[in-house]
XYZ file of C-alpha atoms in Angstrom:
181
model
C -20.795 27.862 42.674
C -21.134 26.441 39.214
C -21.687 29.453 36.903
C -23.940 27.326 34.685
C -26.340 26.780 37.585
C -26.561 30.494 38.182
C -27.241 31.064 34.475
C -30.057 28.483 34.602
C -31.527 30.217 37.646
C -31.525 33.563 35.819
C -33.112 31.972 32.712
C -35.853 30.394 34.827
C -36.585 33.771 36.404
C -36.870 35.414 32.995
C -39.083 32.636 31.588
C -41.610 32.505 34.428
C -44.561 34.852 34.554
C -44.656 37.438 37.336
C -45.453 36.256 40.802
C -43.041 33.332 41.011
C -40.036 32.952 43.336
C -37.023 30.947 42.192
C -34.139 29.669 44.317
C -31.118 27.442 43.856
C -30.153 24.607 46.204
C -27.120 22.835 44.793
C -28.337 21.318 41.511
C -32.023 21.959 42.155
C -33.990 25.023 41.067
C -36.995 25.578 43.332
C -39.948 27.576 41.928
C -42.988 28.688 43.850
C -46.050 30.837 43.188
C -46.503 34.123 45.001
C -47.713 33.872 48.584
C -51.344 34.227 49.715
C -52.757 37.247 51.543
C -52.798 35.387 54.877
C -49.116 34.546 54.345
C -48.378 38.240 53.887
C -50.506 39.187 56.899
C -48.536 36.805 59.165
C -45.286 38.079 57.728
C -46.273 41.679 58.433
C -47.112 40.831 62.067
C -43.714 39.140 62.497
C -41.814 42.001 60.782
C -43.391 44.656 62.981
C -42.135 42.889 66.116
C -38.636 42.383 64.751
C -38.354 45.963 63.564
C -38.526 47.174 67.185
C -35.412 45.118 68.049
C -33.214 45.214 64.974
C -29.573 46.185 65.640
C -28.407 49.584 64.417
C -27.134 49.550 60.858
C -29.389 46.663 59.768
C -32.558 46.778 57.693
C -35.369 44.388 56.962
C -35.691 42.987 53.497
C -37.836 40.354 51.868
C -37.281 38.609 48.599
C -33.586 39.398 48.516
C -31.387 36.627 47.149
C -28.888 35.364 49.686
C -26.000 33.798 47.820
C -23.473 31.307 49.115
C -21.031 30.390 46.327
C -19.091 27.947 48.550
C -22.285 25.865 49.042
C -23.776 26.490 45.569
C -26.964 27.876 47.095
C -29.166 30.908 46.388
C -32.080 31.264 48.791
C -34.664 33.957 49.075
C -36.241 34.166 52.562
C -39.564 35.830 53.202
C -37.773 38.127 55.650
C -34.195 38.740 56.675
C -32.124 41.493 58.230
C -28.969 42.636 56.443
C -26.450 45.426 56.924
C -27.732 48.541 55.201
C -24.324 48.941 53.520
C -24.769 45.532 51.827
C -27.969 46.761 50.202
C -26.304 49.641 48.338
C -25.312 47.363 45.468
C -26.904 47.056 42.058
C -26.334 43.303 42.209
C -29.386 41.060 42.646
C -27.850 39.118 45.509
C -26.149 39.650 48.865
C -23.718 37.271 50.642
C -25.752 34.924 52.833
C -23.347 35.106 55.775
C -24.318 38.775 56.284
C -27.918 37.829 57.199
C -28.834 37.879 60.910
C -31.839 35.586 60.448
C -33.985 33.890 57.806
C -37.721 34.016 58.478
C -40.054 31.792 56.463
C -43.815 31.356 56.452
C -44.369 27.775 55.302
C -45.981 27.501 51.897
C -48.976 25.136 51.946
C -48.151 24.039 48.398
C -44.512 23.133 49.120
C -43.803 22.742 52.856
C -40.789 20.491 52.167
C -38.909 23.455 50.761
C -39.020 25.197 54.164
C -38.930 22.176 56.472
C -36.285 20.161 54.581
C -34.459 22.181 51.955
C -34.050 25.447 53.774
C -33.477 23.744 57.109
C -30.558 21.981 55.396
C -29.314 25.005 53.439
C -29.490 27.903 55.876
C -26.949 26.603 58.445
C -24.611 25.600 55.599
C -24.931 29.150 54.257
C -23.863 30.621 57.640
C -27.260 32.049 58.662
C -27.295 32.026 62.491
C -31.070 31.934 63.087
C -33.952 30.355 61.161
C -37.499 31.179 62.229
C -40.144 28.985 60.643
C -43.829 29.853 60.945
C -46.106 26.997 59.901
C -49.664 28.336 59.700
C -50.912 24.879 58.608
C -49.829 23.348 61.915
C -50.173 26.559 63.965
C -46.545 26.310 65.072
C -43.472 28.507 65.262
C -40.015 26.934 65.324
C -36.738 28.696 65.964
C -33.500 27.012 64.918
C -30.238 28.443 66.220
C -26.543 27.803 66.834
C -25.412 26.415 63.468
C -22.540 23.938 63.701
C -21.395 21.130 61.407
C -23.898 22.141 58.715
C -26.986 21.940 60.939
C -28.689 23.882 63.720
C -27.912 22.574 67.185
C -30.874 24.126 69.003
C -34.573 23.940 68.193
C -37.361 25.727 70.071
C -40.969 24.855 69.231
C -44.094 26.800 70.141
C -47.731 26.724 69.165
C -49.552 29.853 68.014
C -50.272 31.786 71.202
C -47.051 30.731 72.971
C -43.998 33.002 73.218
C -40.790 32.391 71.285
C -37.563 33.774 72.757
C -35.217 35.335 70.181
C -31.532 35.360 71.183
C -29.095 38.200 70.467
C -28.770 40.248 68.419
C -32.572 40.661 68.599
C -33.117 39.686 72.268
C -36.880 39.802 72.575
C -39.891 37.540 73.039
C -41.944 37.069 69.894
C -45.715 37.268 70.500
C -47.471 34.635 68.347
C -51.034 35.386 69.560
C -51.868 37.454 66.472
C -50.778 34.892 63.867
C -53.489 33.388 61.656
C -53.701 29.697 60.638
C -54.408 28.582 57.051
């Protein structure tokens, strides 16, 4: 990763007022305002289901930078599960390849970041599962089996339909309680 890009990312974070998220995708710095209450509600409902099935030694975390120096990317998913040992650092980032999944609730102000940028970046960063909840469209999409810098499998469901999570979670996600924007 170009050290200058990481410096620019840190400068952007310091310059922005509270409530903004910043990420790095190659040469692009992505900035977004804090999420809405309904975004947080949906995320809470998803997290509660995952927490019952998380493998031993892993913890849930949100707003943790996942860094991938070999791809020059720093992404910050709404929810991920990382080894507890990896979180005992004073660093502000954790290696992306340690993440079991990236969960994103699509931002209505910047859906391209989740549907295009992160869909491109997460498999390159070695993240095995990408769960995308789009409350605008009332859909849930699971991407899995990364190979050749993309996900090979895509499962789509509408709010109310089940989504089957493969190992290491191995459960059926209930989407009945999700709220549309």
